[in-house]
């Protein structure tokens, strides 16, 4: 397992264990983690606190994102993909996109390299969550 | 002046007066303000706290956004436009797009109605800020 994706998965499980939506994210620069986070919609009543947004908030004002890689356990939605495009993150590595196809094409059309690890562990985590909490999941993706 | 845009402008000026970037936003449903906010990058060291994100965070978990209108003093960037598209906001009213063209086409390509009021007051506020704080402005839009 990619060590950084493992941290993102740990973030997702931490979010699940605190009553939230199991999606985690890590920002890496020069092989070091400079930010991490998980979805906090439930825990903070914050609809903008998708995992990637929480991660980028945690990283803070890092200057250029050009040499950063964003990891997420799930393919980013338009909100998070919008952050990637606006702030010039050039590479995104995701755990899976089978349970949610997200905004891959939008990112790629703006020159972002997107790598999908298609991990069974990430799929199982989301499948289980979505089957147990379909309304919460639909709320989180604006459906 | 549109009463809701006036509140967005007041938010922008409030942000400027607390040392921040003068962009404000308001979320309206059924002719009532259900959220408002301004850019908080400086005040909270939060690069994700664009005005529209702060506004949507302030509104909280409102359920469907289908009948909501998002006001912003400035054309939304990809981050904020991504939130609009993902959460199904159907109409965005902006103060101006002369100082920053933003992601209008992206929103329109996803069926969002975008109205640009092209207000001299909003242009002057941003022109003045950008001329005084060009580095901060470039940081805020990821340049």
PDB file of C-alpha atoms in Angstrom:
ATOM      1  CA  UNK A   1       0.000   0.000   0.000  1.00  0.00           C
ATOM      2  CA  UNK A   2       1.148   3.528  -0.851  1.00  0.00           C
ATOM      3  CA  UNK A   3       2.153   5.002   2.513  1.00  0.00           C
ATOM      4  CA  UNK A   4       0.342   8.279   1.886  1.00  0.00           C
ATOM      5  CA  UNK A   5      -2.847   6.551   0.747  1.00  0.00           C
ATOM      6  CA  UNK A   6      -2.660   4.538   3.962  1.00  0.00           C
ATOM      7  CA  UNK A   7      -2.711   7.794   5.939  1.00  0.00           C
ATOM      8  CA  UNK A   8      -5.702   8.974   3.882  1.00  0.00           C
ATOM      9  CA  UNK A   9      -7.499   5.698   4.655  1.00  0.00           C
ATOM     10  CA  UNK A  10      -6.658   6.105   8.343  1.00  0.00           C
ATOM     11  CA  UNK A  11      -8.187   9.606   8.150  1.00  0.00           C
ATOM     12  CA  UNK A  12     -11.324   8.174   6.528  1.00  0.00           C
ATOM     13  CA  UNK A  13     -11.670   5.536   9.256  1.00  0.00           C
ATOM     14  CA  UNK A  14     -11.102   8.173  11.928  1.00  0.00           C
ATOM     15  CA  UNK A  15     -13.953  10.174  10.414  1.00  0.00           C
ATOM     16  CA  UNK A  16     -16.210   7.135  10.382  1.00  0.00           C
ATOM     17  CA  UNK A  17     -15.381   6.386  14.008  1.00  0.00           C
ATOM     18  CA  UNK A  18     -16.430   9.905  15.018  1.00  0.00           C
ATOM     19  CA  UNK A  19     -19.815   9.520  13.320  1.00  0.00           C
ATOM     20  CA  UNK A  20     -18.880  11.027   9.975  1.00  0.00           C
ATOM     21  CA  UNK A  21     -18.524  10.216   6.308  1.00  0.00           C
ATOM     22  CA  UNK A  22     -15.500   7.955   5.626  1.00  0.00           C
ATOM     23  CA  UNK A  23     -13.446   9.962   3.179  1.00  0.00           C
ATOM     24  CA  UNK A  24      -9.872  11.004   3.939  1.00  0.00           C
ATOM     25  CA  UNK A  25      -7.255  13.129   2.219  1.00  0.00           C
ATOM     26  CA  UNK A  26      -3.561  13.954   2.483  1.00  0.00           C
ATOM     27  CA  UNK A  27      -1.440  16.690   0.867  1.00  0.00           C
ATOM     28  CA  UNK A  28       2.164  15.713   0.146  1.00  0.00           C
ATOM     29  CA  UNK A  29       5.127  17.855  -0.876  1.00  0.00           C
ATOM     30  CA  UNK A  30       8.718  16.642  -1.180  1.00  0.00           C
ATOM     31  CA  UNK A  31       7.634  13.245   0.155  1.00  0.00           C
ATOM     32  CA  UNK A  32       6.361  14.837   3.358  1.00  0.00           C
ATOM     33  CA  UNK A  33       2.771  15.170   4.549  1.00  0.00           C
ATOM     34  CA  UNK A  34       1.964  18.885   4.858  1.00  0.00           C
ATOM     35  CA  UNK A  35      -1.771  18.505   5.489  1.00  0.00           C
ATOM     36  CA  UNK A  36      -4.374  15.870   6.193  1.00  0.00           C
ATOM     37  CA  UNK A  37      -8.049  15.683   7.026  1.00  0.00           C
ATOM     38  CA  UNK A  38     -11.348  13.917   6.653  1.00  0.00           C
ATOM     39  CA  UNK A  39     -14.921  14.827   5.852  1.00  0.00           C
ATOM     40  CA  UNK A  40     -16.424  16.838   8.735  1.00  0.00           C
ATOM     41  CA  UNK A  41     -19.954  17.536   7.484  1.00  0.00           C
ATOM     42  CA  UNK A  42     -21.513  15.718  10.421  1.00  0.00           C
ATOM     43  CA  UNK A  43     -18.968  16.501  13.124  1.00  0.00           C
ATOM     44  CA  UNK A  44     -18.822  20.252  12.403  1.00  0.00           C
ATOM     45  CA  UNK A  45     -22.167  20.739  10.635  1.00  0.00           C
ATOM     46  CA  UNK A  46     -20.061  22.075   7.768  1.00  0.00           C
ATOM     47  CA  UNK A  47     -21.224  21.195   4.254  1.00  0.00           C
ATOM     48  CA  UNK A  48     -17.995  22.579   2.782  1.00  0.00           C
ATOM     49  CA  UNK A  49     -15.775  20.320   4.901  1.00  0.00           C
ATOM     50  CA  UNK A  50     -15.228  17.634   2.316  1.00  0.00           C
ATOM     51  CA  UNK A  51     -12.099  15.601   3.042  1.00  0.00           C
ATOM     52  CA  UNK A  52      -9.934  17.404   0.492  1.00  0.00           C
ATOM     53  CA  UNK A  53     -11.096  20.845   1.696  1.00  0.00           C
ATOM     54  CA  UNK A  54     -10.362  19.871   5.323  1.00  0.00           C
ATOM     55  CA  UNK A  55      -6.935  18.650   4.234  1.00  0.00           C
ATOM     56  CA  UNK A  56      -6.109  21.846   2.327  1.00  0.00           C
ATOM     57  CA  UNK A  57      -7.357  23.904   5.262  1.00  0.00           C
ATOM     58  CA  UNK A  58      -5.132  21.880   7.579  1.00  0.00           C
ATOM     59  CA  UNK A  59      -2.127  22.494   5.315  1.00  0.00           C
ATOM     60  CA  UNK A  60      -2.758  26.229   5.574  1.00  0.00           C
ATOM     61  CA  UNK A  61      -1.149  28.929   3.469  1.00  0.00           C
ATOM     62  CA  UNK A  62       1.596  26.816   1.903  1.00  0.00           C
ATOM     63  CA  UNK A  63       2.434  29.099  -1.002  1.00  0.00           C
ATOM     64  CA  UNK A  64       2.621  27.318  -4.356  1.00  0.00           C
ATOM     65  CA  UNK A  65       0.876  23.964  -4.744  1.00  0.00           C
ATOM     66  CA  UNK A  66       2.743  23.203  -7.954  1.00  0.00           C
ATOM     67  CA  UNK A  67       4.911  20.468  -6.452  1.00  0.00           C
ATOM     68  CA  UNK A  68       2.200  19.034  -4.201  1.00  0.00           C
ATOM     69  CA  UNK A  69       0.252  15.814  -4.661  1.00  0.00           C
ATOM     70  CA  UNK A  70      -3.265  15.501  -3.273  1.00  0.00           C
ATOM     71  CA  UNK A  71      -4.366  12.064  -2.102  1.00  0.00           C
ATOM     72  CA  UNK A  72      -7.995  11.172  -1.512  1.00  0.00           C
ATOM     73  CA  UNK A  73      -9.679   7.893  -0.722  1.00  0.00           C
ATOM     74  CA  UNK A  74     -12.404   8.813  -3.255  1.00  0.00           C
ATOM     75  CA  UNK A  75     -12.438  10.610  -6.599  1.00  0.00           C
ATOM     76  CA  UNK A  76     -12.935  14.333  -5.849  1.00  0.00           C
ATOM     77  CA  UNK A  77     -16.297  15.973  -6.540  1.00  0.00           C
ATOM     78  CA  UNK A  78     -16.562  19.326  -8.358  1.00  0.00           C
ATOM     79  CA  UNK A  79     -16.025  21.318  -5.147  1.00  0.00           C
ATOM     80  CA  UNK A  80     -12.738  19.587  -4.384  1.00  0.00           C
ATOM     81  CA  UNK A  81     -11.719  19.306  -8.028  1.00  0.00           C
ATOM     82  CA  UNK A  82     -12.358  23.035  -8.268  1.00  0.00           C
ATOM     83  CA  UNK A  83      -9.855  23.605  -5.466  1.00  0.00           C
ATOM     84  CA  UNK A  84      -7.322  21.416  -7.302  1.00  0.00           C
ATOM     85  CA  UNK A  85      -7.745  23.352 -10.545  1.00  0.00           C
ATOM     86  CA  UNK A  86      -7.845  26.829  -8.980  1.00  0.00           C
ATOM     87  CA  UNK A  87      -4.775  26.330  -6.819  1.00  0.00           C
ATOM     88  CA  UNK A  88      -2.714  24.547  -9.448  1.00  0.00           C
ATOM     89  CA  UNK A  89      -2.290  21.117  -7.866  1.00  0.00           C
ATOM     90  CA  UNK A  90      -0.853  19.064 -10.715  1.00  0.00           C
ATOM     91  CA  UNK A  91      -1.375  15.491  -9.501  1.00  0.00           C
ATOM     92  CA  UNK A  92      -4.207  13.752  -7.659  1.00  0.00           C
ATOM     93  CA  UNK A  93      -4.049  10.124  -6.478  1.00  0.00           C
ATOM     94  CA  UNK A  94      -7.348   8.527  -5.471  1.00  0.00           C
ATOM     95  CA  UNK A  95      -8.302   5.305  -3.740  1.00  0.00           C
ATOM     96  CA  UNK A  96     -11.241   4.526  -5.969  1.00  0.00           C
ATOM     97  CA  UNK A  97     -13.934   5.919  -8.252  1.00  0.00           C
ATOM     98  CA  UNK A  98     -16.285   2.957  -8.470  1.00  0.00           C
ATOM     99  CA  UNK A  99     -18.747   4.239  -5.846  1.00  0.00           C
ATOM    100  CA  UNK A 100     -18.559   7.867  -7.092  1.00  0.00           C
ATOM    101  CA  UNK A 101     -17.154   8.890 -10.451  1.00  0.00           C
ATOM    102  CA  UNK A 102     -16.554  12.516  -9.380  1.00  0.00           C
ATOM    103  CA  UNK A 103     -14.960  15.166 -11.560  1.00  0.00           C
ATOM    104  CA  UNK A 104     -12.025  13.324 -13.131  1.00  0.00           C
ATOM    105  CA  UNK A 105     -12.599  14.652 -16.648  1.00  0.00           C
ATOM    106  CA  UNK A 106     -12.870  18.222 -15.394  1.00  0.00           C
ATOM    107  CA  UNK A 107      -9.496  17.929 -13.646  1.00  0.00           C
ATOM    108  CA  UNK A 108      -7.847  16.225 -16.613  1.00  0.00           C
ATOM    109  CA  UNK A 109      -9.202  18.849 -19.000  1.00  0.00           C
ATOM    110  CA  UNK A 110      -7.258  21.385 -16.899  1.00  0.00           C
ATOM    111  CA  UNK A 111      -4.017  19.425 -17.122  1.00  0.00           C
ATOM    112  CA  UNK A 112      -4.204  17.591 -13.795  1.00  0.00           C
ATOM    113  CA  UNK A 113      -2.766  14.061 -13.744  1.00  0.00           C
ATOM    114  CA  UNK A 114      -5.265  11.766 -12.017  1.00  0.00           C
ATOM    115  CA  UNK A 115      -4.194   8.312 -10.824  1.00  0.00           C
ATOM    116  CA  UNK A 116      -6.903   5.897  -9.668  1.00  0.00           C
ATOM    117  CA  UNK A 117      -5.470   3.113  -7.468  1.00  0.00           C
ATOM    118  CA  UNK A 118      -8.862   1.315  -7.559  1.00  0.00           C
ATOM    119  CA  UNK A 119      -8.392  -0.196  -4.104  1.00  0.00           C
ATOM    120  CA  UNK A 120     -10.902  -2.800  -2.926  1.00  0.00           C
ATOM    121  CA  UNK A 121     -10.449  -1.544   0.646  1.00  0.00           C
ATOM    122  CA  UNK A 122     -11.627   1.951  -0.311  1.00  0.00           C
ATOM    123  CA  UNK A 123     -14.548   0.607  -2.353  1.00  0.00           C
ATOM    124  CA  UNK A 124     -15.678  -1.621   0.530  1.00  0.00           C
ATOM    125  CA  UNK A 125     -15.498   1.273   2.992  1.00  0.00           C
ATOM    126  CA  UNK A 126     -17.740   3.482   0.815  1.00  0.00           C
ATOM    127  CA  UNK A 127     -20.092   0.676  -0.251  1.00  0.00           C
ATOM    128  CA  UNK A 128     -20.716  -0.148   3.381  1.00  0.00           C
ATOM    129  CA  UNK A 129     -21.248   3.497   4.328  1.00  0.00           C
ATOM    130  CA  UNK A 130     -23.564   4.294   1.400  1.00  0.00           C
ATOM    131  CA  UNK A 131     -25.728   1.229   2.084  1.00  0.00           C
ATOM    132  CA  UNK A 132     -26.086   2.242   5.744  1.00  0.00           C
ATOM    133  CA  UNK A 133     -26.461   6.019   5.283  1.00  0.00           C
ATOM    134  CA  UNK A 134     -27.845   6.718   1.796  1.00  0.00           C
ATOM    135  CA  UNK A 135     -29.503  10.009   2.769  1.00  0.00           C
ATOM    136  CA  UNK A 136     -26.359  11.376   4.383  1.00  0.00           C
ATOM    137  CA  UNK A 137     -24.326  10.366   1.362  1.00  0.00           C
ATOM    138  CA  UNK A 138     -26.751  12.038  -1.045  1.00  0.00           C
ATOM    139  CA  UNK A 139     -26.649  15.186   1.086  1.00  0.00           C
ATOM    140  CA  UNK A 140     -22.865  15.216   0.935  1.00  0.00           C
ATOM    141  CA  UNK A 141     -22.783  15.136  -2.870  1.00  0.00           C
ATOM    142  CA  UNK A 142     -25.734  17.502  -3.322  1.00  0.00           C
ATOM    143  CA  UNK A 143     -28.218  14.977  -4.679  1.00  0.00           C
TER     144      UNK A 143
ATOM    145  CA  UNK B   1     -28.887  48.555  -5.505  1.00  0.00           C
ATOM    146  CA  UNK B   2     -30.063  44.956  -5.123  1.00  0.00           C
ATOM    147  CA  UNK B   3     -30.595  44.590  -1.356  1.00  0.00           C
ATOM    148  CA  UNK B   4     -28.808  41.232  -1.203  1.00  0.00           C
ATOM    149  CA  UNK B   5     -25.822  42.482  -3.205  1.00  0.00           C
ATOM    150  CA  UNK B   6     -25.634  45.377  -0.754  1.00  0.00           C
ATOM    151  CA  UNK B   7     -25.258  42.853   2.091  1.00  0.00           C
ATOM    152  CA  UNK B   8     -22.544  41.050   0.115  1.00  0.00           C
ATOM    153  CA  UNK B   9     -20.732  44.367  -0.371  1.00  0.00           C
ATOM    154  CA  UNK B  10     -21.077  45.096   3.353  1.00  0.00           C
ATOM    155  CA  UNK B  11     -19.519  41.668   4.014  1.00  0.00           C
ATOM    156  CA  UNK B  12     -16.647  42.481   1.645  1.00  0.00           C
ATOM    157  CA  UNK B  13     -16.004  45.803   3.400  1.00  0.00           C
ATOM    158  CA  UNK B  14     -16.162  44.104   6.776  1.00  0.00           C
ATOM    159  CA  UNK B  15     -13.491  41.669   5.566  1.00  0.00           C
ATOM    160  CA  UNK B  16     -11.327  44.539   4.346  1.00  0.00           C
ATOM    161  CA  UNK B  17     -11.692  46.345   7.661  1.00  0.00           C
ATOM    162  CA  UNK B  18     -10.450  43.270   9.534  1.00  0.00           C
ATOM    163  CA  UNK B  19      -7.319  43.066   7.366  1.00  0.00           C
ATOM    164  CA  UNK B  20      -8.648  40.649   4.769  1.00  0.00           C
ATOM    165  CA  UNK B  21      -9.509  40.344   1.103  1.00  0.00           C
ATOM    166  CA  UNK B  22     -12.638  42.350   0.195  1.00  0.00           C
ATOM    167  CA  UNK B  23     -14.948  39.743  -1.266  1.00  0.00           C
ATOM    168  CA  UNK B  24     -18.365  39.042   0.231  1.00  0.00           C
ATOM    169  CA  UNK B  25     -21.131  36.553  -0.439  1.00  0.00           C
ATOM    170  CA  UNK B  26     -24.741  35.917   0.545  1.00  0.00           C
ATOM    171  CA  UNK B  27     -27.004  32.864   0.093  1.00  0.00           C
ATOM    172  CA  UNK B  28     -30.685  33.653  -0.397  1.00  0.00           C
ATOM    173  CA  UNK B  29     -33.736  31.371  -0.354  1.00  0.00           C
ATOM    174  CA  UNK B  30     -37.357  32.511  -0.553  1.00  0.00           C
ATOM    175  CA  UNK B  31     -36.176  36.135  -0.415  1.00  0.00           C
ATOM    176  CA  UNK B  32     -34.454  35.523   2.919  1.00  0.00           C
ATOM    177  CA  UNK B  33     -30.732  35.504   3.684  1.00  0.00           C
ATOM    178  CA  UNK B  34     -29.820  32.030   4.962  1.00  0.00           C
ATOM    179  CA  UNK B  35     -26.046  32.494   4.965  1.00  0.00           C
ATOM    180  CA  UNK B  36     -23.417  35.173   4.511  1.00  0.00           C
ATOM    181  CA  UNK B  37     -19.680  35.533   4.762  1.00  0.00           C
ATOM    182  CA  UNK B  38     -16.491  37.035   3.471  1.00  0.00           C
ATOM    183  CA  UNK B  39     -13.041  35.869   2.512  1.00  0.00           C
ATOM    184  CA  UNK B  40     -11.127  34.780   5.642  1.00  0.00           C
ATOM    185  CA  UNK B  41      -7.778  33.675   4.210  1.00  0.00           C
ATOM    186  CA  UNK B  42      -5.884  36.260   6.248  1.00  0.00           C
ATOM    187  CA  UNK B  43      -8.049  36.360   9.351  1.00  0.00           C
ATOM    188  CA  UNK B  44      -8.209  32.567   9.812  1.00  0.00           C
ATOM    189  CA  UNK B  45      -5.113  31.509   7.856  1.00  0.00           C
ATOM    190  CA  UNK B  46      -7.539  29.423   5.819  1.00  0.00           C
ATOM    191  CA  UNK B  47      -6.860  29.189   2.077  1.00  0.00           C
ATOM    192  CA  UNK B  48     -10.227  27.499   1.507  1.00  0.00           C
ATOM    193  CA  UNK B  49     -12.188  30.331   3.141  1.00  0.00           C
ATOM    194  CA  UNK B  50     -13.128  32.151  -0.041  1.00  0.00           C
ATOM    195  CA  UNK B  51     -16.183  34.353   0.462  1.00  0.00           C
ATOM    196  CA  UNK B  52     -18.618  31.908  -1.135  1.00  0.00           C
ATOM    197  CA  UNK B  53     -17.242  28.966   0.877  1.00  0.00           C
ATOM    198  CA  UNK B  54     -17.512  30.991   4.101  1.00  0.00           C
ATOM    199  CA  UNK B  55     -21.084  31.901   3.148  1.00  0.00           C
ATOM    200  CA  UNK B  56     -22.089  28.297   2.410  1.00  0.00           C
ATOM    201  CA  UNK B  57     -20.425  27.179   5.643  1.00  0.00           C
ATOM    202  CA  UNK B  58     -22.378  29.848   7.522  1.00  0.00           C
ATOM    203  CA  UNK B  59     -25.631  28.644   5.949  1.00  0.00           C
ATOM    204  CA  UNK B  60     -24.884  25.147   7.219  1.00  0.00           C
ATOM    205  CA  UNK B  61     -26.709  21.970   6.244  1.00  0.00           C
ATOM    206  CA  UNK B  62     -29.672  23.577   4.488  1.00  0.00           C
ATOM    207  CA  UNK B  63     -30.840  20.555   2.512  1.00  0.00           C
ATOM    208  CA  UNK B  64     -31.489  21.257  -1.157  1.00  0.00           C
ATOM    209  CA  UNK B  65     -29.878  24.306  -2.753  1.00  0.00           C
ATOM    210  CA  UNK B  66     -32.157  24.107  -5.778  1.00  0.00           C
ATOM    211  CA  UNK B  67     -34.177  27.220  -4.874  1.00  0.00           C
ATOM    212  CA  UNK B  68     -31.222  29.191  -3.543  1.00  0.00           C
ATOM    213  CA  UNK B  69     -29.406  32.084  -5.166  1.00  0.00           C
ATOM    214  CA  UNK B  70     -25.754  32.738  -4.410  1.00  0.00           C
ATOM    215  CA  UNK B  71     -24.577  36.350  -4.460  1.00  0.00           C
ATOM    216  CA  UNK B  72     -20.928  37.283  -4.634  1.00  0.00           C
ATOM    217  CA  UNK B  73     -19.225  40.639  -5.080  1.00  0.00           C
ATOM    218  CA  UNK B  74     -16.831  38.962  -7.553  1.00  0.00           C
ATOM    219  CA  UNK B  75     -17.199  36.235 -10.203  1.00  0.00           C
ATOM    220  CA  UNK B  76     -16.519  32.897  -8.438  1.00  0.00           C
ATOM    221  CA  UNK B  77     -13.251  31.069  -9.043  1.00  0.00           C
ATOM    222  CA  UNK B  78     -13.158  27.318  -9.799  1.00  0.00           C
ATOM    223  CA  UNK B  79     -13.225  26.386  -6.106  1.00  0.00           C
ATOM    224  CA  UNK B  80     -16.426  28.328  -5.470  1.00  0.00           C
ATOM    225  CA  UNK B  81     -17.916  27.529  -8.873  1.00  0.00           C
ATOM    226  CA  UNK B  82     -17.241  23.869  -8.069  1.00  0.00           C
ATOM    227  CA  UNK B  83     -19.343  24.225  -4.933  1.00  0.00           C
ATOM    228  CA  UNK B  84     -22.131  25.820  -6.986  1.00  0.00           C
ATOM    229  CA  UNK B  85     -22.098  22.998  -9.533  1.00  0.00           C
ATOM    230  CA  UNK B  86     -21.731  20.139  -7.032  1.00  0.00           C
ATOM    231  CA  UNK B  87     -24.499  21.331  -4.738  1.00  0.00           C
ATOM    232  CA  UNK B  88     -26.912  22.277  -7.494  1.00  0.00           C
ATOM    233  CA  UNK B  89     -27.199  26.021  -6.966  1.00  0.00           C
ATOM    234  CA  UNK B  90     -29.032  27.185 -10.084  1.00  0.00           C
ATOM    235  CA  UNK B  91     -28.435  30.932 -10.045  1.00  0.00           C
ATOM    236  CA  UNK B  92     -25.424  33.085  -9.197  1.00  0.00           C
ATOM    237  CA  UNK B  93     -25.498  36.897  -9.135  1.00  0.00           C
ATOM    238  CA  UNK B  94     -22.138  38.655  -9.082  1.00  0.00           C
ATOM    239  CA  UNK B  95     -21.034  42.230  -8.519  1.00  0.00           C
ATOM    240  CA  UNK B  96     -18.425  42.253 -11.246  1.00  0.00           C
ATOM    241  CA  UNK B  97     -16.028  40.193 -13.342  1.00  0.00           C
ATOM    242  CA  UNK B  98     -13.783  42.923 -14.735  1.00  0.00           C
ATOM    243  CA  UNK B  99     -10.983  42.434 -12.191  1.00  0.00           C
ATOM    244  CA  UNK B 100     -11.253  38.597 -12.260  1.00  0.00           C
ATOM    245  CA  UNK B 101     -13.049  36.636 -14.957  1.00  0.00           C
ATOM    246  CA  UNK B 102     -13.432  33.504 -12.803  1.00  0.00           C
ATOM    247  CA  UNK B 103     -15.245  30.365 -13.864  1.00  0.00           C
ATOM    248  CA  UNK B 104     -18.392  31.712 -15.505  1.00  0.00           C
ATOM    249  CA  UNK B 105     -18.254  29.374 -18.516  1.00  0.00           C
ATOM    250  CA  UNK B 106     -17.750  26.337 -16.299  1.00  0.00           C
ATOM    251  CA  UNK B 107     -20.879  27.195 -14.300  1.00  0.00           C
ATOM    252  CA  UNK B 108     -22.929  27.992 -17.394  1.00  0.00           C
ATOM    253  CA  UNK B 109     -21.850  24.741 -19.054  1.00  0.00           C
ATOM    254  CA  UNK B 110     -23.444  22.988 -16.067  1.00  0.00           C
ATOM    255  CA  UNK B 111     -26.723  24.851 -16.440  1.00  0.00           C
ATOM    256  CA  UNK B 112     -26.144  27.588 -13.862  1.00  0.00           C
ATOM    257  CA  UNK B 113     -27.628  31.009 -14.671  1.00  0.00           C
ATOM    258  CA  UNK B 114     -24.979  33.667 -14.049  1.00  0.00           C
ATOM    259  CA  UNK B 115     -25.957  37.338 -13.804  1.00  0.00           C
ATOM    260  CA  UNK B 116     -23.168  39.926 -13.771  1.00  0.00           C
ATOM    261  CA  UNK B 117     -24.362  43.267 -12.347  1.00  0.00           C
ATOM    262  CA  UNK B 118     -21.054  44.900 -13.398  1.00  0.00           C
ATOM    263  CA  UNK B 119     -21.096  47.377 -10.527  1.00  0.00           C
ATOM    264  CA  UNK B 120     -18.513  50.167 -10.516  1.00  0.00           C
ATOM    265  CA  UNK B 121     -18.473  50.032  -6.696  1.00  0.00           C
ATOM    266  CA  UNK B 122     -17.354  46.392  -6.717  1.00  0.00           C
ATOM    267  CA  UNK B 123     -14.755  47.010  -9.425  1.00  0.00           C
ATOM    268  CA  UNK B 124     -13.306  49.971  -7.512  1.00  0.00           C
ATOM    269  CA  UNK B 125     -13.099  47.935  -4.291  1.00  0.00           C
ATOM    270  CA  UNK B 126     -11.128  45.137  -5.987  1.00  0.00           C
ATOM    271  CA  UNK B 127      -8.994  47.458  -8.134  1.00  0.00           C
ATOM    272  CA  UNK B 128      -7.907  49.319  -5.017  1.00  0.00           C
ATOM    273  CA  UNK B 129      -7.188  46.109  -3.110  1.00  0.00           C
ATOM    274  CA  UNK B 130      -5.256  44.428  -5.954  1.00  0.00           C
ATOM    275  CA  UNK B 131      -3.095  47.512  -6.489  1.00  0.00           C
ATOM    276  CA  UNK B 132      -2.236  47.621  -2.771  1.00  0.00           C
ATOM    277  CA  UNK B 133      -1.850  43.885  -2.137  1.00  0.00           C
ATOM    278  CA  UNK B 134      -0.907  42.157  -5.409  1.00  0.00           C
ATOM    279  CA  UNK B 135       0.927  39.261  -3.724  1.00  0.00           C
ATOM    280  CA  UNK B 136      -1.961  38.498  -1.393  1.00  0.00           C
ATOM    281  CA  UNK B 137      -4.395  38.606  -4.285  1.00  0.00           C
ATOM    282  CA  UNK B 138      -2.275  36.255  -6.369  1.00  0.00           C
ATOM    283  CA  UNK B 139      -2.019  33.883  -3.421  1.00  0.00           C
ATOM    284  CA  UNK B 140      -5.785  33.877  -3.054  1.00  0.00           C
ATOM    285  CA  UNK B 141      -6.363  32.819  -6.659  1.00  0.00           C
ATOM    286  CA  UNK B 142      -3.452  30.374  -6.780  1.00  0.00           C
ATOM    287  CA  UNK B 143      -1.221  32.347  -9.118  1.00  0.00           C
TER     288      UNK B 143
END
